[in-house]
Amino acid sequence: MTDALGSIDKPDAEDEAREKKARKGGKRGKKGPLGRLALFYRQIVAELRKVVWPTRKQLSTYTTVVIVFVVIMIGLVTVIDYGFQEAIKFVFG
């Protein structure tokens, strides 16, 4: 059975050879440690420029939601813990 790219059962040997050759070297293979470190730093700065930073209003809203959620979860765990404590006292003591 074949598709538009060739045989499904037998991959082309040329494609595999091209992939292996393309992986060698590149930008990282030709630079020393300081060049790689500089490249890494430039990539970090480029990624940080892509970030959509929240506005002050969004940030305060998100912070409030997180704090309220954490307080609710603390209350829930406290109630469950108190219930288990009372159950253990009833059973064992």
Short mmCIF file of N, CA and C in Angstrom, two decimals:
data_model
loop_
_atom_site.label_atom_id
_atom_site.label_comp_id
_atom_site.label_asym_id
_atom_site.label_seq_id
_atom_site.Cartn_x
_atom_site.Cartn_y
_atom_site.Cartn_z
N MET A 1 0.84 -1.18 0.00
CA MET A 1 0.00 0.00 0.00
C MET A 1 0.89 1.24 0.00
N THR A 2 0.57 2.21 -0.80
CA THR A 2 1.39 3.42 -0.88
C THR A 2 0.51 4.64 -0.67
N ASP A 3 1.15 5.72 -0.31
CA ASP A 3 0.45 7.00 -0.19
C ASP A 3 1.18 8.02 -1.07
N ALA A 4 0.88 9.29 -0.90
CA ALA A 4 1.46 10.33 -1.75
C ALA A 4 2.96 10.47 -1.55
N LEU A 5 3.46 10.09 -0.37
CA LEU A 5 4.87 10.26 -0.08
C LEU A 5 5.70 9.03 -0.41
N GLY A 6 5.07 7.92 -0.69
CA GLY A 6 5.82 6.70 -0.99
C GLY A 6 5.28 5.55 -0.20
N SER A 7 6.10 4.57 0.02
CA SER A 7 5.68 3.35 0.69
C SER A 7 5.51 3.58 2.18
N ILE A 8 4.45 3.06 2.75
CA ILE A 8 4.22 3.16 4.19
C ILE A 8 5.09 2.14 4.91
N ASP A 9 5.24 0.96 4.29
CA ASP A 9 5.97 -0.13 4.94
C ASP A 9 7.48 0.10 4.96
N LYS A 10 8.03 0.71 3.93
CA LYS A 10 9.47 0.88 3.82
C LYS A 10 9.80 2.37 3.64
N PRO A 11 10.36 3.01 4.68
CA PRO A 11 10.71 4.43 4.52
C PRO A 11 11.88 4.58 3.57
N ASP A 12 11.94 5.72 2.92
CA ASP A 12 13.02 6.00 1.98
C ASP A 12 14.33 6.18 2.73
N ALA A 13 15.37 5.54 2.27
CA ALA A 13 16.68 5.65 2.91
C ALA A 13 17.25 7.06 2.73
N GLU A 14 16.92 7.70 1.61
CA GLU A 14 17.43 9.05 1.38
C GLU A 14 16.89 10.04 2.40
N ASP A 15 15.61 9.90 2.78
CA ASP A 15 15.03 10.80 3.78
C ASP A 15 15.73 10.66 5.12
N GLU A 16 16.01 9.43 5.51
CA GLU A 16 16.70 9.21 6.78
C GLU A 16 18.11 9.79 6.75
N ALA A 17 18.79 9.63 5.63
CA ALA A 17 20.15 10.16 5.51
C ALA A 17 20.13 11.68 5.58
N ARG A 18 19.16 12.32 4.96
CA ARG A 18 19.06 13.79 5.00
C ARG A 18 18.82 14.27 6.43
N GLU A 19 17.94 13.57 7.17
CA GLU A 19 17.66 13.98 8.54
C GLU A 19 18.91 13.88 9.40
N LYS A 20 19.68 12.82 9.24
CA LYS A 20 20.89 12.65 10.04
C LYS A 20 21.93 13.70 9.69
N LYS A 21 22.08 14.03 8.40
CA LYS A 21 23.05 15.03 8.00
C LYS A 21 22.64 16.42 8.48
N ALA A 22 21.36 16.72 8.50
CA ALA A 22 20.89 18.04 8.90
C ALA A 22 21.10 18.27 10.39
N ARG A 23 21.16 17.21 11.17
CA ARG A 23 21.28 17.36 12.61
C ARG A 23 22.70 17.70 13.04
N LYS A 24 23.69 17.38 12.25
CA LYS A 24 25.07 17.65 12.64
C LYS A 24 25.38 19.14 12.52
N GLY A 25 26.23 19.61 13.40
CA GLY A 25 26.70 20.98 13.29
C GLY A 25 25.64 21.98 13.68
N GLY A 26 25.24 22.79 12.73
CA GLY A 26 24.28 23.84 13.01
C GLY A 26 24.95 25.02 13.67
N LYS A 27 24.16 25.90 14.25
CA LYS A 27 24.71 27.09 14.90
C LYS A 27 25.50 26.73 16.15
N ARG A 28 25.03 25.72 16.90
CA ARG A 28 25.69 25.39 18.15
C ARG A 28 27.03 24.69 17.95
N GLY A 29 27.18 23.96 16.85
CA GLY A 29 28.40 23.20 16.65
C GLY A 29 29.61 24.06 16.32
N LYS A 30 29.41 25.27 15.83
CA LYS A 30 30.50 26.10 15.36
C LYS A 30 30.96 27.13 16.38
N LYS A 31 30.25 27.29 17.48
CA LYS A 31 30.58 28.33 18.44
C LYS A 31 31.18 27.71 19.69
N GLY A 32 31.99 28.51 20.37
CA GLY A 32 32.58 28.06 21.62
C GLY A 32 31.58 28.22 22.76
N PRO A 33 32.04 27.98 23.98
CA PRO A 33 31.14 28.07 25.14
C PRO A 33 30.54 29.46 25.33
N LEU A 34 31.33 30.50 25.11
CA LEU A 34 30.80 31.85 25.29
C LEU A 34 29.81 32.20 24.19
N GLY A 35 30.06 31.73 22.98
CA GLY A 35 29.12 31.96 21.88
C GLY A 35 27.80 31.27 22.14
N ARG A 36 27.86 30.04 22.66
CA ARG A 36 26.62 29.32 22.98
C ARG A 36 25.87 30.01 24.11
N LEU A 37 26.61 30.52 25.10
CA LEU A 37 25.97 31.24 26.21
C LEU A 37 25.30 32.52 25.71
N ALA A 38 25.95 33.23 24.80
CA ALA A 38 25.36 34.44 24.23
C ALA A 38 24.12 34.11 23.42
N LEU A 39 24.18 33.02 22.65
CA LEU A 39 23.02 32.59 21.87
C LEU A 39 21.86 32.25 22.80
N PHE A 40 22.15 31.54 23.89
CA PHE A 40 21.12 31.19 24.87
C PHE A 40 20.48 32.45 25.45
N TYR A 41 21.29 33.43 25.81
CA TYR A 41 20.78 34.69 26.36
C TYR A 41 19.89 35.41 25.34
N ARG A 42 20.33 35.46 24.08
CA ARG A 42 19.51 36.11 23.04
C ARG A 42 18.18 35.39 22.86
N GLN A 43 18.20 34.07 22.95
CA GLN A 43 16.95 33.31 22.81
C GLN A 43 16.01 33.58 23.98
N ILE A 44 16.56 33.73 25.18
CA ILE A 44 15.74 34.06 26.35
C ILE A 44 15.07 35.41 26.15
N VAL A 45 15.84 36.40 25.74
CA VAL A 45 15.29 37.74 25.53
C VAL A 45 14.22 37.71 24.44
N ALA A 46 14.45 36.96 23.38
CA ALA A 46 13.47 36.86 22.30
C ALA A 46 12.18 36.22 22.79
N GLU A 47 12.28 35.20 23.61
CA GLU A 47 11.08 34.54 24.14
C GLU A 47 10.33 35.47 25.10
N LEU A 48 11.05 36.23 25.91
CA LEU A 48 10.39 37.14 26.85
C LEU A 48 9.67 38.27 26.13
N ARG A 49 10.14 38.64 24.94
CA ARG A 49 9.44 39.66 24.16
C ARG A 49 8.11 39.15 23.63
N LYS A 50 7.97 37.83 23.48
CA LYS A 50 6.74 37.24 22.97
C LYS A 50 5.65 37.14 24.05
N VAL A 51 6.04 37.27 25.31
CA VAL A 51 5.09 37.11 26.41
C VAL A 51 4.10 38.26 26.42
N VAL A 52 2.82 37.93 26.61
CA VAL A 52 1.79 38.95 26.78
C VAL A 52 1.63 39.18 28.27
N TRP A 53 2.17 40.29 28.74
CA TRP A 53 2.17 40.58 30.17
C TRP A 53 0.80 41.12 30.58
N PRO A 54 0.28 40.71 31.75
CA PRO A 54 -1.03 41.21 32.20
C PRO A 54 -0.95 42.67 32.64
N THR A 55 -2.11 43.34 32.53
CA THR A 55 -2.18 44.71 33.02
C THR A 55 -2.25 44.69 34.54
N ARG A 56 -2.13 45.86 35.14
CA ARG A 56 -2.18 45.93 36.60
C ARG A 56 -3.54 45.45 37.13
N LYS A 57 -4.62 45.79 36.43
CA LYS A 57 -5.96 45.37 36.84
C LYS A 57 -6.10 43.84 36.76
N GLN A 58 -5.62 43.26 35.66
CA GLN A 58 -5.68 41.81 35.51
C GLN A 58 -4.86 41.11 36.59
N LEU A 59 -3.68 41.65 36.85
CA LEU A 59 -2.81 41.06 37.85
C LEU A 59 -3.45 41.09 39.23
N SER A 60 -4.07 42.21 39.61
CA SER A 60 -4.73 42.28 40.91
C SER A 60 -5.93 41.34 40.97
N THR A 61 -6.67 41.20 39.86
CA THR A 61 -7.80 40.28 39.82
C THR A 61 -7.33 38.84 39.98
N TYR A 62 -6.31 38.45 39.24
CA TYR A 62 -5.78 37.09 39.33
C TYR A 62 -5.25 36.80 40.73
N THR A 63 -4.55 37.77 41.32
CA THR A 63 -4.01 37.59 42.67
C THR A 63 -5.13 37.41 43.68
N THR A 64 -6.18 38.21 43.57
CA THR A 64 -7.32 38.08 44.48
C THR A 64 -7.99 36.72 44.34
N VAL A 65 -8.18 36.26 43.12
CA VAL A 65 -8.81 34.96 42.89
C VAL A 65 -7.97 33.86 43.51
N VAL A 66 -6.66 33.91 43.35
CA VAL A 66 -5.78 32.88 43.91
C VAL A 66 -5.83 32.90 45.43
N ILE A 67 -5.77 34.08 46.03
CA ILE A 67 -5.80 34.17 47.50
C ILE A 67 -7.12 33.65 48.04
N VAL A 68 -8.25 34.01 47.42
CA VAL A 68 -9.56 33.52 47.87
C VAL A 68 -9.64 32.00 47.74
N PHE A 69 -9.15 31.46 46.63
CA PHE A 69 -9.16 30.01 46.43
C PHE A 69 -8.33 29.30 47.50
N VAL A 70 -7.16 29.84 47.79
CA VAL A 70 -6.30 29.23 48.80
C VAL A 70 -6.96 29.28 50.18
N VAL A 71 -7.59 30.39 50.53
CA VAL A 71 -8.27 30.49 51.82
C VAL A 71 -9.41 29.48 51.90
N ILE A 72 -10.17 29.33 50.83
CA ILE A 72 -11.27 28.34 50.81
C ILE A 72 -10.71 26.93 50.98
N MET A 73 -9.63 26.62 50.29
CA MET A 73 -9.05 25.28 50.41
C MET A 73 -8.50 25.03 51.81
N ILE A 74 -7.90 26.05 52.43
CA ILE A 74 -7.42 25.91 53.81
C ILE A 74 -8.59 25.60 54.73
N GLY A 75 -9.70 26.32 54.56
CA GLY A 75 -10.89 26.06 55.38
C GLY A 75 -11.43 24.65 55.16
N LEU A 76 -11.48 24.21 53.92
CA LEU A 76 -11.98 22.87 53.62
C LEU A 76 -11.10 21.79 54.24
N VAL A 77 -9.79 21.92 54.12
CA VAL A 77 -8.88 20.94 54.71
C VAL A 77 -8.97 20.97 56.23
N THR A 78 -9.14 22.15 56.82
CA THR A 78 -9.27 22.26 58.27
C THR A 78 -10.53 21.54 58.75
N VAL A 79 -11.65 21.74 58.07
CA VAL A 79 -12.90 21.08 58.46
C VAL A 79 -12.77 19.56 58.32
N ILE A 80 -12.20 19.09 57.22
CA ILE A 80 -12.02 17.65 57.03
C ILE A 80 -11.08 17.08 58.09
N ASP A 81 -10.01 17.79 58.40
CA ASP A 81 -9.07 17.34 59.42
C ASP A 81 -9.75 17.27 60.79
N TYR A 82 -10.54 18.27 61.12
CA TYR A 82 -11.26 18.26 62.39
C TYR A 82 -12.25 17.10 62.44
N GLY A 83 -12.92 16.82 61.34
CA GLY A 83 -13.85 15.69 61.29
C GLY A 83 -13.13 14.37 61.50
N PHE A 84 -12.00 14.18 60.86
CA PHE A 84 -11.22 12.94 61.07
C PHE A 84 -10.74 12.85 62.51
N GLN A 85 -10.32 13.96 63.09
CA GLN A 85 -9.86 13.98 64.48
C GLN A 85 -10.97 13.53 65.42
N GLU A 86 -12.16 14.08 65.23
CA GLU A 86 -13.30 13.70 66.08
C GLU A 86 -13.68 12.23 65.86
N ALA A 87 -13.60 11.74 64.62
CA ALA A 87 -13.93 10.35 64.34
C ALA A 87 -12.94 9.41 65.02
N ILE A 88 -11.65 9.76 64.98
CA ILE A 88 -10.63 8.95 65.64
C ILE A 88 -10.83 8.96 67.14
N LYS A 89 -11.17 10.10 67.72
CA LYS A 89 -11.44 10.18 69.16
C LYS A 89 -12.64 9.31 69.52
N PHE A 90 -13.67 9.29 68.69
CA PHE A 90 -14.86 8.50 68.94
C PHE A 90 -14.55 7.00 68.87
N VAL A 91 -13.76 6.61 67.87
CA VAL A 91 -13.46 5.18 67.70
C VAL A 91 -12.48 4.67 68.74
N PHE A 92 -11.41 5.39 69.00
CA PHE A 92 -10.35 4.91 69.88
C PHE A 92 -10.36 5.48 71.28
N GLY A 93 -11.16 6.47 71.53
CA GLY A 93 -10.92 7.01 72.83
C GLY A 93 -11.99 7.64 73.53
#
